Coordinates of C-alpha atoms and ligand atoms in Angstrom, one line a residue:
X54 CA 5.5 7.2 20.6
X55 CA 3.8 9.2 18.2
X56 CA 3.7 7.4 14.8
X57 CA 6.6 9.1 12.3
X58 CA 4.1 8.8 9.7
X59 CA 1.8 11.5 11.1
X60 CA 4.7 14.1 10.9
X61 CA 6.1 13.8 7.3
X62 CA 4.7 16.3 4.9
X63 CA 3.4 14.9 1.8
X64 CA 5.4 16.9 -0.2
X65 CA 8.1 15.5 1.4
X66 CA 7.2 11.7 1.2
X67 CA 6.0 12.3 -2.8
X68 CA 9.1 14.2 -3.8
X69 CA 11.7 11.6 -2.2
X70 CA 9.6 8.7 -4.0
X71 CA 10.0 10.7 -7.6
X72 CA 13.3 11.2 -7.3
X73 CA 15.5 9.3 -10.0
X74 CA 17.8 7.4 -8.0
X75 CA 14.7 6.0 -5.6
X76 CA 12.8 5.9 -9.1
X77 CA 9.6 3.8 -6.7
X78 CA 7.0 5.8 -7.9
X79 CA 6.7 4.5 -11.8
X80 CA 7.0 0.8 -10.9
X81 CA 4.2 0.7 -8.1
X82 CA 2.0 2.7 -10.5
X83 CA 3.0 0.4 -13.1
X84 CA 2.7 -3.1 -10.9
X85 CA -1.2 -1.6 -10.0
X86 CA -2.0 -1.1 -13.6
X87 CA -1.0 -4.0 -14.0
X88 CA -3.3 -5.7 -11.6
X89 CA -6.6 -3.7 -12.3
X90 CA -6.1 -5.7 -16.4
X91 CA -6.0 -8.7 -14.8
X92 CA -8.3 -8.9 -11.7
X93 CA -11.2 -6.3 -13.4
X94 CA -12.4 -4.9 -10.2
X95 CA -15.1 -2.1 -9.7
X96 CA -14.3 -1.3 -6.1
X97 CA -10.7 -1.3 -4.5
X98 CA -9.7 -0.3 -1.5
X99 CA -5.4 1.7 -1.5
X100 CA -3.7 1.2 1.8
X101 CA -1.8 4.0 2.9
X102 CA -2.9 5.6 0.0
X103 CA -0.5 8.7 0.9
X104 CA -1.9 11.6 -1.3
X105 CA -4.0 9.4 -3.9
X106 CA -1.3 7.2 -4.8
X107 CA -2.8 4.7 -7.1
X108 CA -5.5 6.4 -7.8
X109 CA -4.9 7.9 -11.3
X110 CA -4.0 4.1 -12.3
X111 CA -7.7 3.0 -10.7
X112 CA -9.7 5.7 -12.5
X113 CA -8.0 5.1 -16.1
X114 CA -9.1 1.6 -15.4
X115 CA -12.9 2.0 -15.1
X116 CA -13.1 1.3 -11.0
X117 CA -16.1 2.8 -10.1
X118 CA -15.6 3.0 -6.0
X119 CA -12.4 3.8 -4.6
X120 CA -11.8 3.7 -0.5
X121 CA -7.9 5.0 0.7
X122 CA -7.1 4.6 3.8
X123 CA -4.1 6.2 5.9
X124 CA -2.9 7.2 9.5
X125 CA -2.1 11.0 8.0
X126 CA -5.0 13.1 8.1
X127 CA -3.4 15.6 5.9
X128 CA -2.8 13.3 3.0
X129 CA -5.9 12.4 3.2
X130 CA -7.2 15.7 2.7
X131 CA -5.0 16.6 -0.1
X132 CA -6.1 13.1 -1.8
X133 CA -9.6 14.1 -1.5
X134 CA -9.2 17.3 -3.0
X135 CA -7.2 16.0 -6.2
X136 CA -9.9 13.4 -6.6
X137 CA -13.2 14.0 -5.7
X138 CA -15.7 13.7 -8.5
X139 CA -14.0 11.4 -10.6
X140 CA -15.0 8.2 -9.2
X141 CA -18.8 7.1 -8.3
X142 CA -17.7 7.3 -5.0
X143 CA -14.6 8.1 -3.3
X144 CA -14.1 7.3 0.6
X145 CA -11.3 8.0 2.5
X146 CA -10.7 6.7 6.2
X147 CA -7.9 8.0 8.8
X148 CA -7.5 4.9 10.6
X149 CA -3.9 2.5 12.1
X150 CA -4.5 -0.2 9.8
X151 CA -3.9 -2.4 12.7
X152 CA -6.8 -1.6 14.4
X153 CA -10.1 -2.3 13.6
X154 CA -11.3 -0.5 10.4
X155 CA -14.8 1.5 10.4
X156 CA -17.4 -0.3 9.0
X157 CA -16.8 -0.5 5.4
X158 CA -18.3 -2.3 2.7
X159 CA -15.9 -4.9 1.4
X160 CA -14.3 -4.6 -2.2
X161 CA -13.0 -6.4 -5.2
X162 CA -9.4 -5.5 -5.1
X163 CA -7.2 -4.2 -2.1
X164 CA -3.5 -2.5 -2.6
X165 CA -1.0 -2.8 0.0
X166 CA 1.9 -1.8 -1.1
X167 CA 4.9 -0.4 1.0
X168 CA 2.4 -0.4 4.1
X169 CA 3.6 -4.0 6.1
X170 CA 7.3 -1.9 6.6
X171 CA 5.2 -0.3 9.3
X172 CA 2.9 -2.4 10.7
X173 CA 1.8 -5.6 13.0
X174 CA 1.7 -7.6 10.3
X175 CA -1.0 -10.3 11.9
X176 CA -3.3 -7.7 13.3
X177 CA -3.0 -5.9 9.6
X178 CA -4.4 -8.5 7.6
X179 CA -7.1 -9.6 9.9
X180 CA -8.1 -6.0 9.5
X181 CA -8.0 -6.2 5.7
X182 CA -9.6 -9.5 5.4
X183 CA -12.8 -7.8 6.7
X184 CA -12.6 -5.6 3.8
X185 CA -12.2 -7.9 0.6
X186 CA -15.0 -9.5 -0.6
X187 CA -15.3 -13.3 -0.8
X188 CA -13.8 -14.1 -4.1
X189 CA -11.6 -10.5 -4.2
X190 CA -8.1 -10.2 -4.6
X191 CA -5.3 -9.0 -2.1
X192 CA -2.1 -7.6 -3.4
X193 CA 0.6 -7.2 -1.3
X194 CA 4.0 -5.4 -2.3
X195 CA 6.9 -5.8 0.5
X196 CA 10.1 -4.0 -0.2
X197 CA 12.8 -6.8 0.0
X198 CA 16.6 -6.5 2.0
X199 CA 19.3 -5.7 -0.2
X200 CA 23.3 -5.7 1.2
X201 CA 25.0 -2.8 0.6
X202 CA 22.0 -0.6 0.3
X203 CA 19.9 1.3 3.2
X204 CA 16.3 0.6 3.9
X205 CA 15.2 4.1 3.3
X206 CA 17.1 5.7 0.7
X207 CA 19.3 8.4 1.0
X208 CA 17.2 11.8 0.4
X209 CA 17.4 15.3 0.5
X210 CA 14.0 15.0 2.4
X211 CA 15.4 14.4 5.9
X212 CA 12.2 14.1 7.3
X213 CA 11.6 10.6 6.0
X214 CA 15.0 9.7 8.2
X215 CA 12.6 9.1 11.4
X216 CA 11.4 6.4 9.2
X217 CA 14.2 3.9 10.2
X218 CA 12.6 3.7 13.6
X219 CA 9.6 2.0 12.8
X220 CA 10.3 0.5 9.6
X221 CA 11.1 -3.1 9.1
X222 CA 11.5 -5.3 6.3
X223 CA 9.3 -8.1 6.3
X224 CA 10.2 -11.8 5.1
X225 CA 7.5 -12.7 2.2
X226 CA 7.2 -15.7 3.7
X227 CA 6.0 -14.6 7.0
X228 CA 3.2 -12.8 5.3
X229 CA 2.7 -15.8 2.7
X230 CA 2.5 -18.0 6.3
X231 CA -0.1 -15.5 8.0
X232 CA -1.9 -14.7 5.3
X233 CA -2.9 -18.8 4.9
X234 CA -3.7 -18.7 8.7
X235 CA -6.4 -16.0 8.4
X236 CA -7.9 -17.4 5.3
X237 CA -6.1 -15.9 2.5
X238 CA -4.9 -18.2 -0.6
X239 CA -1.6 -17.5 -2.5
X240 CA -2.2 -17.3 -6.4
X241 CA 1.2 -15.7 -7.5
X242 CA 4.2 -14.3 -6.1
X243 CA 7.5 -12.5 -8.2
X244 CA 9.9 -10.4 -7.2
X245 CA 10.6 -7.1 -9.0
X246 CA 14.2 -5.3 -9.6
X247 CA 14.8 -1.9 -9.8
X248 CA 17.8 -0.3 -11.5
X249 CA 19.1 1.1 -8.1
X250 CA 19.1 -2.8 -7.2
X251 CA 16.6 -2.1 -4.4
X252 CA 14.4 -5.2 -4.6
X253 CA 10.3 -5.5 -4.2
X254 CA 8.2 -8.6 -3.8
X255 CA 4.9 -8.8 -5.3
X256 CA 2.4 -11.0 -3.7
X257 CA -1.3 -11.9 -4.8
X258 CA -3.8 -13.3 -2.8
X259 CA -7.3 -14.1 -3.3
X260 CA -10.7 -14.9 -0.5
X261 CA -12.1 -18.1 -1.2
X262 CA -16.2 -18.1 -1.4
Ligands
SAM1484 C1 5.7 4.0 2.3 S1 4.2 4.8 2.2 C2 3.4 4.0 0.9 C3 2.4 4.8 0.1 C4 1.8 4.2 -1.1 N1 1.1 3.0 -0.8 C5 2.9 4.0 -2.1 O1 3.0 2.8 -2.5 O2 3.6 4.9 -2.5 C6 3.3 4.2 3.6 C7 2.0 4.9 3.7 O3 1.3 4.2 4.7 C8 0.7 5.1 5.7 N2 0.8 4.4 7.0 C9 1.8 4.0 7.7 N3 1.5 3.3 8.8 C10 0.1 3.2 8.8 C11 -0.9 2.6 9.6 N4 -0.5 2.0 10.7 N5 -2.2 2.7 9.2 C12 -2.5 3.4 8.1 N6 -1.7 4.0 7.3 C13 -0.4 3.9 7.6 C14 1.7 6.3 5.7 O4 1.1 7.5 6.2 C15 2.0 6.4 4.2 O5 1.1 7.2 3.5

């Protein structure tokens, strides 16, 4: 099966996200703000970065070397465009974060938010761990279950309804479990309301030395 992701138009996936009533767009820029004050990284790597997503909130904070990685080549394309020359270096990969990355040189911070709805969640962090440096961080934002509302919310962008086949909402403690297994220790963990009620879980790990 082709992967869902690969056939949503950007404009598509960024205009459902900024629409009021889904309202996800200003909290996961805010929750990475956020982040970059307290862990003060130079390099970070955005996981299913979509078009750049992230990005603005990496460059205001001084990070030097920015890597995104995502399955769709066309956002990938478009994030390059919107950003290329403001970092020291900008990278972007098209690569199934479940598979083994390219070779890339690890870095202070990694994102990953909204990306474990739709993906192996075991073969995913092995993958990541190759890419955080020994004493880097990795954040991990999960979208939580929430009775009464759907998983994907409801949007003029029909597109994004192939989404329910793939997606599933993972339990934070079987990433907080996994995560321990491949090496990863768990320095904070909160859970984050929006006002449509949908709920988010926010998850920081570090790499021991
Ligand atoms: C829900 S969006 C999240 C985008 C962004 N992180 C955000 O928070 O708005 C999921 C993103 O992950 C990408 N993606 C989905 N599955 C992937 C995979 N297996 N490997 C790499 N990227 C993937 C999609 O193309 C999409 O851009």
């Amino acid at each position: 099966m082709n992967n869902p992701w690969k056939e949503i138009p950007l404009s598509d996936y960024e205009g459902h996200m900024t629409l009021p009533e889904v309202g996800q767009s200003s909290m996961l820029a805010d929750e990475f703000t956020n982040l970059l004050k307290t862990y003060r990284s130079n390099s970070v790597a955005v996981i299913g970065c979509a078009g750049g997503n992230g990005f603005d909130e990496a460059f205001q904070s001084g990070v030097e070397r920015i890597v995104g990685i995502d399955i769709n080549h066309d956002y990938l394309v478009e994030t390059k465009s919107r950003y290329e020359g403001k970092f020291s270096e900008l990278d972007v990969y098209c690569a199934n974060v479940e598979d083994e990355l390219p070779d890339i040189s690890p870095v202070d911070m990694i994102y990953a938010a909204l990306i474990f709805e739709y993906v192996d969640v075991k073969k995913t962090l092995s993958s990541l761990k190759k890419i955080c440096k020994k004493g880097g961080v990795l954040a991990v934002l999960l979208q939580l279950p929430k009775e009464g509302l759907s998983n994907v919310s409801p949007s003029p962008f029909t597109s994004l309804g192939q989404l329910t086949s793939i997606m599933r909402l993972v339990p934070p403690s079987e990433i907080r479990e996994l995560a321990k297994d491949i090496g990863f220790s768990l320095e904070s963990e909160k859970t984050i309301t929006l006002k449509s009620q949908k709920e988010f879980s926010l998850q920081i790990y570090s790499l021991p030395d």
